[in-house]
Tab-separated table of C-alpha atoms in Angstrom:
chain	number	residue	atom	x	y	z
O	68	MET	CA	87.734	-55.690	-79.782
O	69	PHE	CA	90.063	-58.595	-80.579
O	70	PHE	CA	92.807	-57.327	-78.276
O	71	LYS	CA	90.322	-56.566	-75.495
O	72	ILE	CA	89.179	-60.177	-75.608
O	73	LEU	CA	92.775	-61.401	-75.801
O	74	PHE	CA	93.723	-59.219	-72.844
O	75	GLY	CA	90.900	-60.594	-70.708
O	76	LEU	CA	91.511	-64.197	-71.741
O	77	SER	CA	95.243	-63.958	-70.992
O	78	ILE	CA	94.468	-62.950	-67.394
O	79	PHE	CA	91.622	-65.433	-66.948
O	80	ALA	CA	93.695	-68.324	-68.335
O	81	GLU	CA	96.374	-67.755	-65.677
O	82	PHE	CA	93.855	-68.933	-63.063
O	83	PHE	CA	93.927	-72.314	-64.808
O	84	THR	CA	97.491	-72.706	-66.047
O	85	VAL	CA	99.308	-71.634	-62.856
O	86	PRO	CA	97.503	-74.150	-60.591
O	87	VAL	CA	98.102	-76.920	-63.147
O	88	PHE	CA	101.769	-75.944	-63.276
O	89	LEU	CA	101.953	-76.112	-59.473
O	90	LYS	CA	100.311	-79.538	-59.505
O	91	TYR	CA	103.000	-80.965	-61.779
O	92	TYR	CA	105.819	-78.930	-60.196
O	93	TRP	CA	105.678	-80.783	-56.880
O	94	PRO	CA	107.750	-82.614	-55.759
O	95	LYS	CA	110.118	-81.944	-58.698
O	96	LYS	CA	110.286	-80.504	-62.194
O	97	CYS	CA	108.988	-82.532	-65.115
O	98	LYS	CA	108.009	-82.050	-68.748
O	99	GLN	CA	104.417	-81.247	-67.814
O	100	SER	CA	105.454	-78.586	-65.304
O	101	LEU	CA	107.760	-77.018	-67.891
O	102	LEU	CA	104.925	-76.949	-70.442
O	103	PHE	CA	102.417	-75.249	-68.156
O	104	LYS	CA	104.991	-72.857	-66.731
O	105	MET	CA	105.854	-71.650	-70.220
O	106	ILE	CA	102.179	-71.354	-71.141
O	107	SER	CA	101.717	-69.198	-68.020
O	108	ALA	CA	104.776	-67.125	-68.937
O	109	THR	CA	103.515	-66.676	-72.494
O	110	LEU	CA	100.217	-65.412	-71.104
O	111	PHE	CA	101.793	-62.485	-69.227
O	112	VAL	CA	103.681	-61.498	-72.393
O	113	ILE	CA	100.400	-61.633	-74.324
O	114	CYS	CA	98.718	-59.640	-71.556
O	115	GLY	CA	101.345	-56.894	-71.824
O	116	TYR	CA	101.202	-56.780	-75.627
O	117	SER	CA	97.409	-56.760	-75.751
O	118	ALA	CA	97.363	-54.018	-73.086
O	119	MET	CA	99.504	-51.900	-75.420
O	120	LYS	CA	96.988	-52.431	-78.217
O	121	VAL	CA	93.902	-51.835	-76.076
O	122	ALA	CA	95.284	-48.581	-74.636
O	123	VAL	CA	96.966	-47.617	-77.937
O	124	ASN	CA	100.028	-47.178	-75.745
O	125	ASN	CA	103.101	-47.293	-77.981
O	126	THR	CA	105.160	-45.214	-75.580
O	127	THR	CA	108.646	-45.869	-74.276
O	128	TYR	CA	107.261	-47.155	-70.970
O	129	ALA	CA	105.122	-49.778	-72.661
O	130	SER	CA	107.928	-50.896	-74.982
O	131	LEU	CA	110.459	-51.224	-72.163
O	132	MET	CA	108.023	-53.181	-70.008
O	133	LEU	CA	107.240	-55.557	-72.858
O	134	ILE	CA	110.944	-56.223	-73.421
O	135	GLY	CA	111.267	-56.929	-69.700
O	136	PHE	CA	108.451	-59.491	-69.962
O	137	VAL	CA	110.220	-61.234	-72.848
O	138	PHE	CA	113.418	-61.547	-70.804
O	139	GLY	CA	111.281	-62.900	-67.960
O	140	TRP	CA	109.883	-65.498	-70.364
O	141	PHE	CA	113.380	-66.676	-71.254
O	142	GLY	CA	114.327	-66.612	-67.572
O	143	ASP	CA	111.415	-68.924	-66.797
O	144	LEU	CA	112.473	-71.303	-69.551
O	145	LEU	CA	116.106	-71.427	-68.458
O	146	LEU	CA	115.430	-71.758	-64.723
O	147	HIS	CA	113.020	-74.619	-65.326
O	148	SER	CA	115.303	-76.452	-67.731
O	149	LEU	CA	115.638	-80.158	-67.049
O	150	LYS	CA	119.258	-80.331	-68.273
O	151	ASP	CA	122.561	-78.500	-67.601
O	152	LYS	CA	121.157	-77.155	-64.386
O	153	MET	CA	123.999	-74.853	-63.299
O	154	LEU	CA	124.538	-73.289	-66.721
O	155	HIS	CA	120.843	-72.754	-67.333
O	156	PHE	CA	120.344	-71.448	-63.805
O	157	ALA	CA	123.074	-68.841	-64.329
O	158	LEU	CA	121.671	-67.814	-67.717
O	159	GLY	CA	118.160	-67.666	-66.252
O	160	VAL	CA	119.291	-65.348	-63.460
O	161	VAL	CA	121.037	-63.128	-66.018
O	162	SER	CA	117.896	-63.055	-68.149
O	163	PHE	CA	115.773	-61.915	-65.203
O	164	LEU	CA	118.456	-59.403	-64.244
O	165	VAL	CA	118.346	-57.864	-67.720
O	166	GLY	CA	114.557	-57.845	-67.515
O	167	HIS	CA	114.768	-55.843	-64.284
O	168	ILE	CA	117.057	-53.340	-66.002
O	169	PHE	CA	114.305	-52.720	-68.560
O	170	PHE	CA	111.713	-52.419	-65.772
O	171	ILE	CA	113.965	-49.904	-64.004
O	172	ALA	CA	114.280	-47.899	-67.217
O	173	ALA	CA	110.502	-48.024	-67.744
O	174	PHE	CA	109.743	-46.685	-64.269
O	175	HIS	CA	112.400	-44.007	-64.667
O	176	HIS	CA	110.717	-42.854	-67.869
O	177	ALA	CA	107.384	-42.736	-66.060
O	178	ILE	CA	108.939	-40.668	-63.255
O	179	LYS	CA	110.522	-38.257	-65.759
O	180	THR	CA	107.141	-37.695	-67.380
O	181	LEU	CA	105.812	-36.412	-64.060
O	182	ASN	CA	109.000	-34.750	-62.831
O	183	PRO	CA	111.375	-33.775	-65.680
O	184	GLU	CA	114.065	-32.774	-63.162
O	185	ALA	CA	114.289	-36.261	-61.670
O	186	SER	CA	117.781	-37.779	-61.886
O	187	LEU	CA	118.469	-41.335	-63.001
O	188	PHE	CA	119.266	-42.376	-59.438
O	189	ALA	CA	118.284	-39.878	-56.756
O	190	TRP	CA	120.096	-39.934	-53.415
O	191	TYR	CA	117.043	-41.272	-51.588
O	192	GLU	CA	116.758	-44.108	-54.094
O	193	ILE	CA	120.394	-45.082	-53.547
O	194	VAL	CA	119.982	-44.884	-49.762
O	195	SER	CA	116.846	-47.036	-49.944
O	196	VAL	CA	118.603	-49.721	-51.993
O	197	VAL	CA	121.624	-49.714	-49.658
O	198	VAL	CA	119.434	-49.999	-46.558
O	199	ILE	CA	117.410	-52.915	-47.944
O	200	ILE	CA	120.464	-54.792	-49.228
O	201	THR	CA	122.267	-54.198	-45.925
O	202	ALA	CA	119.290	-55.676	-44.089
O	203	VAL	CA	119.427	-58.713	-46.375
O	204	VAL	CA	123.173	-59.127	-45.729
O	205	ILE	CA	122.642	-58.936	-41.964
O	206	PHE	CA	119.879	-61.527	-42.251
O	207	GLY	CA	122.215	-63.769	-44.261
O	208	ILE	CA	124.936	-63.459	-41.629
O	209	PHE	CA	122.442	-64.258	-38.868
O	210	LYS	CA	121.242	-67.348	-40.752
O	211	LYS	CA	124.886	-68.329	-41.542
O	212	TYR	CA	124.192	-68.551	-45.275
O	213	TYR	CA	127.743	-67.447	-46.072
O	214	GLN	CA	129.089	-70.564	-44.406
O	215	LYS	CA	126.629	-72.842	-46.183
O	216	LYS	CA	126.536	-71.604	-49.767
O	217	GLY	CA	128.893	-68.669	-50.081
O	218	PRO	CA	129.188	-68.328	-53.903
O	219	LEU	CA	125.433	-68.753	-54.402
O	220	VAL	CA	124.707	-66.128	-51.741
O	221	PHE	CA	126.935	-63.550	-53.452
O	222	ALA	CA	125.335	-64.284	-56.833
O	223	LEU	CA	121.876	-63.826	-55.340
O	224	LEU	CA	122.943	-60.597	-53.647
O	225	ALA	CA	124.203	-59.230	-56.968
O	226	TYR	CA	120.849	-60.073	-58.541
O	227	GLY	CA	119.107	-58.653	-55.489
O	228	VAL	CA	120.616	-55.226	-56.111
O	229	PHE	CA	118.782	-54.988	-59.440
O	230	LEU	CA	115.586	-56.463	-58.009
O	231	VAL	CA	115.548	-54.000	-55.105
O	232	THR	CA	116.415	-51.109	-57.429
O	233	MET	CA	113.405	-52.008	-59.583
O	234	PHE	CA	111.204	-52.114	-56.489
O	235	VAL	CA	112.495	-48.756	-55.230
O	236	LYS	CA	112.011	-47.163	-58.662
O	237	ALA	CA	108.434	-48.418	-58.724
O	238	MET	CA	107.792	-46.987	-55.261
O	239	VAL	CA	109.302	-43.645	-56.296
O	240	TYR	CA	107.053	-43.649	-59.349
O	241	CYS	CA	104.020	-44.270	-57.132
O	242	GLY	CA	105.040	-41.417	-54.838
O	243	THR	CA	105.714	-39.097	-57.758
O	244	GLU	CA	102.388	-39.988	-59.340
O	245	TRP	CA	100.669	-39.254	-56.048
O	246	MET	CA	102.324	-35.830	-55.728
O	247	TYR	CA	102.390	-34.615	-59.325
O	248	GLY	CA	100.111	-36.897	-61.259
O	249	ILE	CA	97.352	-35.513	-63.441
O	250	ASN	CA	96.679	-38.950	-64.880
O	251	ASP	CA	92.985	-39.814	-65.099
O	252	TYR	CA	94.032	-43.345	-64.124
O	253	MET	CA	96.308	-42.314	-61.258
O	254	TYR	CA	95.018	-44.819	-58.717
O	255	PRO	CA	95.026	-47.856	-61.053
O	256	ALA	CA	98.530	-46.833	-62.195
O	257	ILE	CA	99.779	-46.689	-58.595
O	258	ILE	CA	98.088	-49.941	-57.583
O	259	THR	CA	99.227	-52.042	-60.539
O	260	SER	CA	102.811	-50.784	-60.609
O	261	GLY	CA	103.276	-50.666	-56.844
O	262	LEU	CA	101.765	-54.051	-56.095
O	263	GLY	CA	103.431	-55.582	-59.143
O	264	ALA	CA	106.865	-54.529	-57.911
O	265	LEU	CA	106.058	-55.586	-54.334
O	266	PHE	CA	104.895	-59.056	-55.377
O	267	PHE	CA	108.046	-59.435	-57.500
O	268	LEU	CA	110.157	-58.602	-54.446
O	269	LEU	CA	108.228	-61.083	-52.292
O	270	SER	CA	108.439	-63.787	-54.947
O	271	ASP	CA	112.181	-63.525	-55.491
O	272	GLY	CA	112.751	-63.150	-51.750
O	273	SER	CA	110.968	-66.443	-51.111
O	274	LEU	CA	112.918	-68.047	-53.973
O	275	GLY	CA	116.134	-66.949	-52.277
O	276	LEU	CA	115.054	-68.734	-49.098
O	277	ILE	CA	114.208	-71.853	-51.103
O	278	LEU	CA	117.610	-71.846	-52.813
O	279	MET	CA	119.316	-71.466	-49.462
O	280	GLY	CA	117.628	-74.689	-48.409
O	281	ASP	CA	115.847	-73.417	-45.308
O	282	GLU	CA	112.374	-73.146	-46.801
O	283	THR	CA	111.601	-76.098	-49.064
O	284	LYS	CA	108.031	-76.807	-48.002
O	285	ARG	CA	105.349	-76.870	-50.638
O	286	GLY	CA	103.646	-73.804	-49.170
O	287	MET	CA	106.734	-71.661	-49.766
O	288	ARG	CA	107.032	-72.883	-53.358
O	289	ILE	CA	103.379	-72.097	-54.000
O	290	PHE	CA	103.853	-68.631	-52.502
O	291	ASN	CA	106.897	-68.073	-54.722
O	292	ILE	CA	105.110	-69.038	-57.935
O	293	VAL	CA	101.760	-67.369	-57.230
O	294	THR	CA	103.314	-64.029	-56.235
O	295	TYR	CA	105.569	-64.154	-59.306
O	296	PHE	CA	102.764	-64.537	-61.824
O	297	ILE	CA	100.607	-61.995	-60.001
O	298	ALA	CA	103.545	-59.575	-60.238
O	299	GLN	CA	104.000	-60.072	-63.965
O	300	ILE	CA	100.284	-59.717	-64.697
O	301	LEU	CA	99.984	-56.553	-62.576
O	302	LEU	CA	102.973	-54.976	-64.326
O	303	ALA	CA	101.485	-55.936	-67.684
O	304	VAL	CA	98.136	-54.367	-66.734
O	305	SER	CA	99.960	-51.174	-65.704
O	306	ILE	CA	100.543	-50.541	-69.417
O	307	LEU	CA	96.851	-49.644	-69.634
O	308	PHE	CA	97.402	-46.706	-67.284
O	309	ILE	CA	101.036	-45.508	-67.493
O	310	ARG	CA	102.494	-43.629	-70.421
O	311	SER	CA	105.959	-42.168	-70.926
O	312	GLN	CA	107.774	-41.001	-74.008
O	313	ILE	CA	110.541	-39.203	-72.111
O	314	MET	CA	114.094	-40.246	-73.022
O	315	PHE	CA	117.107	-40.338	-70.668
């Protein structure tokens, strides 16, 4: 019962802490925005952990997802740091990148549970990642980002490869679950994992536009933050419905 209450409270509290964070976040970072951002980040870690306890889900999928949330927590802390901006920004990006690696591994485990013959990276997954990244590169050329902030663009593209790979893996899981799934919670599993990955892609995509300097309006920043925390909560909730103990 304790973890059920904790699970519900962690989700409910986000409806309070995220708006307060956004209030302090504009027009620039401050100590109050850092405090409420980290409270919000702690809540999605608690949500994931309590979901494990509620569902008695101690599988590989759940463990990998929880580790990904922890790296996301550190990424939030580093990206919102008020000092040593470039160093902390770089470390924050790396932290999120590592988190995506754990998410990728978690979704791969879930896919293997349904389809034991699935390879680590199927040809259609590789093609999907290449197509999406190519589209992003073409967009960057059209917007002349390479002339404005070349090194930053290449760093974001490198991160984008892992982000897009995570998204594609999640979509493949959803498709595999749809075709082969015998999970009693098939639809909640598809919805939480699929939408979680999609919102993560939208959030980081909007952040890329903000960092490029073309979209700095408050509405874009709100969109970036709201979609990010929705993504993390949805992925945390997916632990209630997705199980995988399959190893590579």
